[in-house]
mmCIF file of C-alpha atoms in Angstrom:
data_model
loop_
_atom_site.group_PDB
_atom_site.id
_atom_site.type_symbol
_atom_site.label_atom_id
_atom_site.label_comp_id
_atom_site.label_asym_id
_atom_site.label_seq_id
_atom_site.Cartn_x
_atom_site.Cartn_y
_atom_site.Cartn_z
ATOM 1 C CA UNK A 1 0.370 0.353 0.152
ATOM 2 C CA UNK A 2 1.348 3.708 -0.502
ATOM 3 C CA UNK A 3 2.435 5.059 2.510
ATOM 4 C CA UNK A 4 2.547 8.661 1.389
ATOM 5 C CA UNK A 5 0.029 10.269 -0.260
ATOM 6 C CA UNK A 6 0.712 13.393 -2.682
ATOM 7 C CA UNK A 7 -1.573 15.566 -4.171
ATOM 8 C CA UNK A 8 -1.522 17.150 -7.103
ATOM 9 C CA UNK A 9 0.254 14.927 -9.554
ATOM 10 C CA UNK A 10 1.157 18.340 -11.572
ATOM 11 C CA UNK A 11 1.205 22.304 -10.274
ATOM 12 C CA UNK A 12 1.323 25.735 -12.957
ATOM 13 C CA UNK A 13 1.419 28.595 -11.045
ATOM 14 C CA UNK A 14 2.690 31.986 -12.680
ATOM 15 C CA UNK A 15 5.377 33.499 -11.322
ATOM 16 C CA UNK A 16 4.648 35.154 -8.221
ATOM 17 C CA UNK A 17 2.648 33.177 -7.266
ATOM 18 C CA UNK A 18 2.307 30.725 -4.273
ATOM 19 C CA UNK A 19 2.585 27.222 -5.011
ATOM 20 C CA UNK A 20 1.279 23.647 -2.455
ATOM 21 C CA UNK A 21 2.023 20.550 -2.570
ATOM 22 C CA UNK A 22 0.159 17.643 -0.196
ATOM 23 C CA UNK A 23 0.952 15.141 1.496
ATOM 24 C CA UNK A 24 -0.929 12.723 4.108
ATOM 25 C CA UNK A 25 0.646 9.418 5.718
ATOM 26 C CA UNK A 26 -0.994 6.808 7.693
ATOM 27 C CA UNK A 27 2.232 5.591 10.183
ATOM 28 C CA UNK A 28 2.275 7.307 13.468
ATOM 29 C CA UNK A 29 5.664 5.960 13.394
ATOM 30 C CA UNK A 30 7.024 8.050 11.239
ATOM 31 C CA UNK A 31 9.210 10.798 12.347
ATOM 32 C CA UNK A 32 10.659 12.349 9.983
ATOM 33 C CA UNK A 33 9.617 14.014 7.117
ATOM 34 C CA UNK A 34 11.604 16.073 4.534
ATOM 35 C CA UNK A 35 10.753 17.283 0.451
ATOM 36 C CA UNK A 36 13.344 16.766 -2.181
ATOM 37 C CA UNK A 37 13.663 18.463 -5.511
ATOM 38 C CA UNK A 38 14.264 17.263 -8.541
ATOM 39 C CA UNK A 39 15.651 19.213 -12.004
ATOM 40 C CA UNK A 40 15.258 17.178 -14.978
ATOM 41 C CA UNK A 41 18.509 14.699 -15.744
ATOM 42 C CA UNK A 42 19.105 15.026 -11.956
ATOM 43 C CA UNK A 43 19.433 13.133 -8.662
ATOM 44 C CA UNK A 44 16.609 14.790 -6.423
ATOM 45 C CA UNK A 45 18.115 16.847 -3.496
ATOM 46 C CA UNK A 46 16.494 17.545 0.089
ATOM 47 C CA UNK A 47 15.060 20.804 -0.060
ATOM 48 C CA UNK A 48 13.808 20.965 3.463
ATOM 49 C CA UNK A 49 12.435 18.722 6.215
ATOM 50 C CA UNK A 50 10.295 19.125 9.615
ATOM 51 C CA UNK A 51 9.971 16.733 12.196
ATOM 52 C CA UNK A 52 6.505 16.667 14.399
ATOM 53 C CA UNK A 53 7.228 18.207 17.095
ATOM 54 C CA UNK A 54 7.064 21.348 15.210
ATOM 55 C CA UNK A 55 4.006 22.184 13.421
ATOM 56 C CA UNK A 56 6.116 24.935 11.093
ATOM 57 C CA UNK A 57 9.401 25.315 8.843
ATOM 58 C CA UNK A 58 10.680 27.806 7.241
ATOM 59 C CA UNK A 59 13.269 29.139 4.808
ATOM 60 C CA UNK A 60 13.205 31.337 2.563
ATOM 61 C CA UNK A 61 10.346 31.322 -0.134
ATOM 62 C CA UNK A 62 9.747 27.636 1.112
ATOM 63 C CA UNK A 63 8.117 26.206 4.400
ATOM 64 C CA UNK A 64 6.707 22.705 5.377
ATOM 65 C CA UNK A 65 3.605 23.128 7.303
ATOM 66 C CA UNK A 66 2.903 19.840 9.939
ATOM 67 C CA UNK A 67 -0.714 18.589 11.324
ATOM 68 C CA UNK A 68 -0.089 16.019 13.254
ATOM 69 C CA UNK A 69 -3.591 14.812 14.225
ATOM 70 C CA UNK A 70 -4.583 15.112 11.139
ATOM 71 C CA UNK A 71 -1.032 12.839 9.561
ATOM 72 C CA UNK A 72 -1.024 15.703 6.526
ATOM 73 C CA UNK A 73 2.125 18.580 5.872
ATOM 74 C CA UNK A 74 2.507 20.312 3.109
ATOM 75 C CA UNK A 75 5.226 22.173 1.027
ATOM 76 C CA UNK A 76 4.272 26.079 0.220
ATOM 77 C CA UNK A 77 6.921 27.858 -1.925
ATOM 78 C CA UNK A 78 5.922 31.581 -1.630
ATOM 79 C CA UNK A 79 7.115 34.251 -4.738
ATOM 80 C CA UNK A 80 7.832 31.054 -7.391
ATOM 81 C CA UNK A 81 9.877 31.815 -9.610
ATOM 82 C CA UNK A 82 10.721 29.412 -12.853
ATOM 83 C CA UNK A 83 13.824 28.319 -11.118
ATOM 84 C CA UNK A 84 11.691 26.474 -9.119
ATOM 85 C CA UNK A 85 10.176 24.396 -11.619
ATOM 86 C CA UNK A 86 10.591 20.735 -11.062
ATOM 87 C CA UNK A 87 9.378 17.276 -9.406
ATOM 88 C CA UNK A 88 9.191 17.910 -5.956
ATOM 89 C CA UNK A 89 8.852 14.695 -3.228
ATOM 90 C CA UNK A 90 7.058 14.354 0.049
ATOM 91 C CA UNK A 91 9.455 11.202 1.809
ATOM 92 C CA UNK A 92 8.247 9.664 5.472
ATOM 93 C CA UNK A 93 10.630 8.285 7.680
ATOM 94 C CA UNK A 94 10.325 5.947 11.190
ATOM 95 C CA UNK A 95 12.752 6.449 14.074
ATOM 96 C CA UNK A 96 15.341 3.812 13.418
ATOM 97 C CA UNK A 97 14.575 2.891 10.458
ATOM 98 C CA UNK A 98 16.632 3.326 7.409
ATOM 99 C CA UNK A 99 14.177 3.169 4.819
ATOM 100 C CA UNK A 100 13.008 6.924 3.757
ATOM 101 C CA UNK A 101 9.049 6.418 1.606
ATOM 102 C CA UNK A 102 8.718 8.570 -1.436
ATOM 103 C CA UNK A 103 5.026 10.228 -2.594
ATOM 104 C CA UNK A 104 4.473 9.380 -6.105
ATOM 105 C CA UNK A 105 6.295 13.291 -6.960
ATOM 106 C CA UNK A 106 4.485 16.457 -7.848
ATOM 107 C CA UNK A 107 5.655 18.430 -11.211
ATOM 108 C CA UNK A 108 5.586 21.935 -10.881
ATOM 109 C CA UNK A 109 5.761 24.196 -13.629
ATOM 110 C CA UNK A 110 5.923 27.971 -12.800
ATOM 111 C CA UNK A 111 5.435 30.239 -15.953
ATOM 112 C CA UNK A 112 6.674 33.123 -16.346
ATOM 113 C CA UNK B 1 33.578 16.586 -4.019
ATOM 114 C CA UNK B 2 32.541 14.190 -6.441
ATOM 115 C CA UNK B 3 29.335 12.652 -3.504
ATOM 116 C CA UNK B 4 27.460 10.001 -5.085
ATOM 117 C CA UNK B 5 28.829 8.442 -8.981
ATOM 118 C CA UNK B 6 26.681 6.326 -10.580
ATOM 119 C CA UNK B 7 28.122 4.477 -13.894
ATOM 120 C CA UNK B 8 26.766 3.550 -16.397
ATOM 121 C CA UNK B 9 24.580 6.712 -16.772
ATOM 122 C CA UNK B 10 22.671 4.827 -19.893
ATOM 123 C CA UNK B 11 22.249 0.919 -21.084
ATOM 124 C CA UNK B 12 20.476 -0.160 -23.270
ATOM 125 C CA UNK B 13 20.082 -4.131 -22.401
ATOM 126 C CA UNK B 14 18.227 -7.476 -24.560
ATOM 127 C CA UNK B 15 15.311 -9.571 -22.838
ATOM 128 C CA UNK B 16 17.517 -11.567 -20.546
ATOM 129 C CA UNK B 17 21.404 -10.011 -20.631
ATOM 130 C CA UNK B 18 22.426 -9.631 -17.151
ATOM 131 C CA UNK B 19 24.422 -6.125 -16.225
ATOM 132 C CA UNK B 20 25.726 -4.452 -13.037
ATOM 133 C CA UNK B 21 24.516 -0.869 -12.333
ATOM 134 C CA UNK B 22 27.597 1.330 -10.036
ATOM 135 C CA UNK B 23 28.138 3.767 -7.694
ATOM 136 C CA UNK B 24 30.361 4.955 -5.324
ATOM 137 C CA UNK B 25 30.281 7.695 -2.914
ATOM 138 C CA UNK B 26 33.417 9.579 -1.296
ATOM 139 C CA UNK B 27 31.845 11.282 1.189
ATOM 140 C CA UNK B 28 32.169 7.830 4.370
ATOM 141 C CA UNK B 29 28.866 7.636 4.889
ATOM 142 C CA UNK B 30 27.855 3.880 6.485
ATOM 143 C CA UNK B 31 24.526 4.278 5.019
ATOM 144 C CA UNK B 32 23.553 3.177 0.825
ATOM 145 C CA UNK B 33 20.098 2.908 -0.992
ATOM 146 C CA UNK B 34 19.196 2.035 -4.302
ATOM 147 C CA UNK B 35 16.020 3.448 -5.661
ATOM 148 C CA UNK B 36 14.333 3.132 -9.096
ATOM 149 C CA UNK B 37 12.213 5.920 -10.779
ATOM 150 C CA UNK B 38 9.090 5.338 -13.010
ATOM 151 C CA UNK B 39 6.588 8.517 -14.632
ATOM 152 C CA UNK B 40 3.829 8.505 -11.640
ATOM 153 C CA UNK B 41 4.793 5.852 -9.087
ATOM 154 C CA UNK B 42 8.096 8.262 -7.476
ATOM 155 C CA UNK B 43 10.333 6.488 -5.770
ATOM 156 C CA UNK B 44 10.504 2.925 -4.664
ATOM 157 C CA UNK B 45 13.635 1.426 -2.673
ATOM 158 C CA UNK B 46 14.949 -1.583 -4.233
ATOM 159 C CA UNK B 47 17.441 -2.503 -1.611
ATOM 160 C CA UNK B 48 19.886 -0.710 0.944
ATOM 161 C CA UNK B 49 23.174 -0.999 3.123
ATOM 162 C CA UNK B 50 23.316 0.607 6.893
ATOM 163 C CA UNK B 51 27.211 -0.365 6.478
ATOM 164 C CA UNK B 52 29.741 -2.070 4.933
ATOM 165 C CA UNK B 53 29.255 -6.626 5.009
ATOM 166 C CA UNK B 54 25.453 -5.755 5.358
ATOM 167 C CA UNK B 55 21.942 -5.558 2.892
ATOM 168 C CA UNK B 56 18.240 -5.511 2.928
ATOM 169 C CA UNK B 57 15.583 -5.602 0.552
ATOM 170 C CA UNK B 58 13.533 -2.599 0.195
ATOM 171 C CA UNK B 59 9.899 -2.429 -1.359
ATOM 172 C CA UNK B 60 10.484 -4.016 -4.952
ATOM 173 C CA UNK B 61 13.798 -6.331 -4.767
ATOM 174 C CA UNK B 62 12.389 -8.819 -7.179
ATOM 175 C CA UNK B 63 14.846 -9.533 -9.626
ATOM 176 C CA UNK B 64 17.906 -7.471 -8.160
ATOM 177 C CA UNK B 65 20.926 -8.583 -6.455
ATOM 178 C CA UNK B 66 23.556 -6.171 -4.625
ATOM 179 C CA UNK B 67 26.501 -5.668 -3.104
ATOM 180 C CA UNK B 68 28.650 -3.816 -0.635
ATOM 181 C CA UNK B 69 31.726 -4.408 -1.969
ATOM 182 C CA UNK B 70 33.295 -1.852 0.675
ATOM 183 C CA UNK B 71 32.218 1.114 2.661
ATOM 184 C CA UNK B 72 32.600 2.959 -0.756
ATOM 185 C CA UNK B 73 31.015 1.010 -3.152
ATOM 186 C CA UNK B 74 27.163 -0.570 -3.422
ATOM 187 C CA UNK B 75 26.019 -2.470 -6.896
ATOM 188 C CA UNK B 76 22.785 -3.328 -7.871
ATOM 189 C CA UNK B 77 23.249 -6.110 -10.535
ATOM 190 C CA UNK B 78 20.258 -7.186 -12.906
ATOM 191 C CA UNK B 79 20.930 -10.891 -13.652
ATOM 192 C CA UNK B 80 18.451 -11.483 -16.237
ATOM 193 C CA UNK B 81 16.599 -8.159 -17.331
ATOM 194 C CA UNK B 82 13.136 -7.735 -17.823
ATOM 195 C CA UNK B 83 11.308 -5.495 -19.782
ATOM 196 C CA UNK B 84 9.781 -4.205 -16.520
ATOM 197 C CA UNK B 85 12.838 -3.162 -15.667
ATOM 198 C CA UNK B 86 12.828 -0.473 -17.760
ATOM 199 C CA UNK B 87 14.009 2.544 -15.455
ATOM 200 C CA UNK B 88 15.699 5.086 -14.226
ATOM 201 C CA UNK B 89 18.077 4.126 -10.964
ATOM 202 C CA UNK B 90 19.261 6.253 -8.274
ATOM 203 C CA UNK B 91 22.243 5.841 -5.962
ATOM 204 C CA UNK B 92 21.919 7.364 -3.137
ATOM 205 C CA UNK B 93 23.758 7.662 0.257
ATOM 206 C CA UNK B 94 22.975 9.180 4.206
ATOM 207 C CA UNK B 95 25.837 9.293 6.626
ATOM 208 C CA UNK B 96 24.600 11.047 10.090
ATOM 209 C CA UNK B 97 21.860 8.319 12.069
ATOM 210 C CA UNK B 98 20.034 11.380 13.324
ATOM 211 C CA UNK B 99 19.475 13.078 9.786
ATOM 212 C CA UNK B 100 17.535 11.644 7.050
ATOM 213 C CA UNK B 101 19.229 13.162 4.435
ATOM 214 C CA UNK B 102 19.380 11.094 1.629
ATOM 215 C CA UNK B 103 22.572 12.296 -1.482
ATOM 216 C CA UNK B 104 21.514 11.067 -4.683
ATOM 217 C CA UNK B 105 24.069 10.223 -7.634
ATOM 218 C CA UNK B 106 22.314 11.438 -11.074
ATOM 219 C CA UNK B 107 20.960 8.896 -12.079
ATOM 220 C CA UNK B 108 21.265 5.560 -14.884
ATOM 221 C CA UNK B 109 18.920 5.181 -17.135
ATOM 222 C CA UNK B 110 18.570 1.635 -18.162
ATOM 223 C CA UNK B 111 16.073 0.373 -21.037
ATOM 224 C CA UNK B 112 15.468 -3.388 -21.350
ATOM 225 C CA UNK B 113 13.834 -4.069 -24.852
#
């Protein structure tokens, strides 16, 4: 079964707009929630990550919002730029586990 | 500093052929991983190695074998390739136990005809 459900599959945003990508999980043992960014022809790279003891983490224009009771977390990209066009993956990991489980990805296109 | 290096970058195989994907990291990381990426499926874990000398199955291990040759190198072998194994394969490594940050290579695109 899919452990981390990500939506939408694709997203088109105008330059300067806000991009929002959502993820939901079922396993309450997950304790680490990263977001990865992948440009075409490249491997994914860590963008930002959060642990469930905080509800929000911000790094520049990127913010993770975390809702522990709803078992949901989301990535917000403020003032989206064409250079943000990429595929974004949410992921989750259980404490003490080696395995990082990924969502299916969201292809973001930011139009100039 | 090269990070995680994968070879080859591209490969075309015929059904039934075998091949090995090579991965090496120069960050002195303990854990290494092989993922496959397919359109609409995200990244799925094939095998991982928590330390030199150990390997474990991930979500989709069937049809693959791995070898953790030493701390730097982790190879993925397809013994008898099938069209369903057409994919982009990523190797990754992780250093610190208290973070989940994976460092990925640039991928190996494999086509099985």
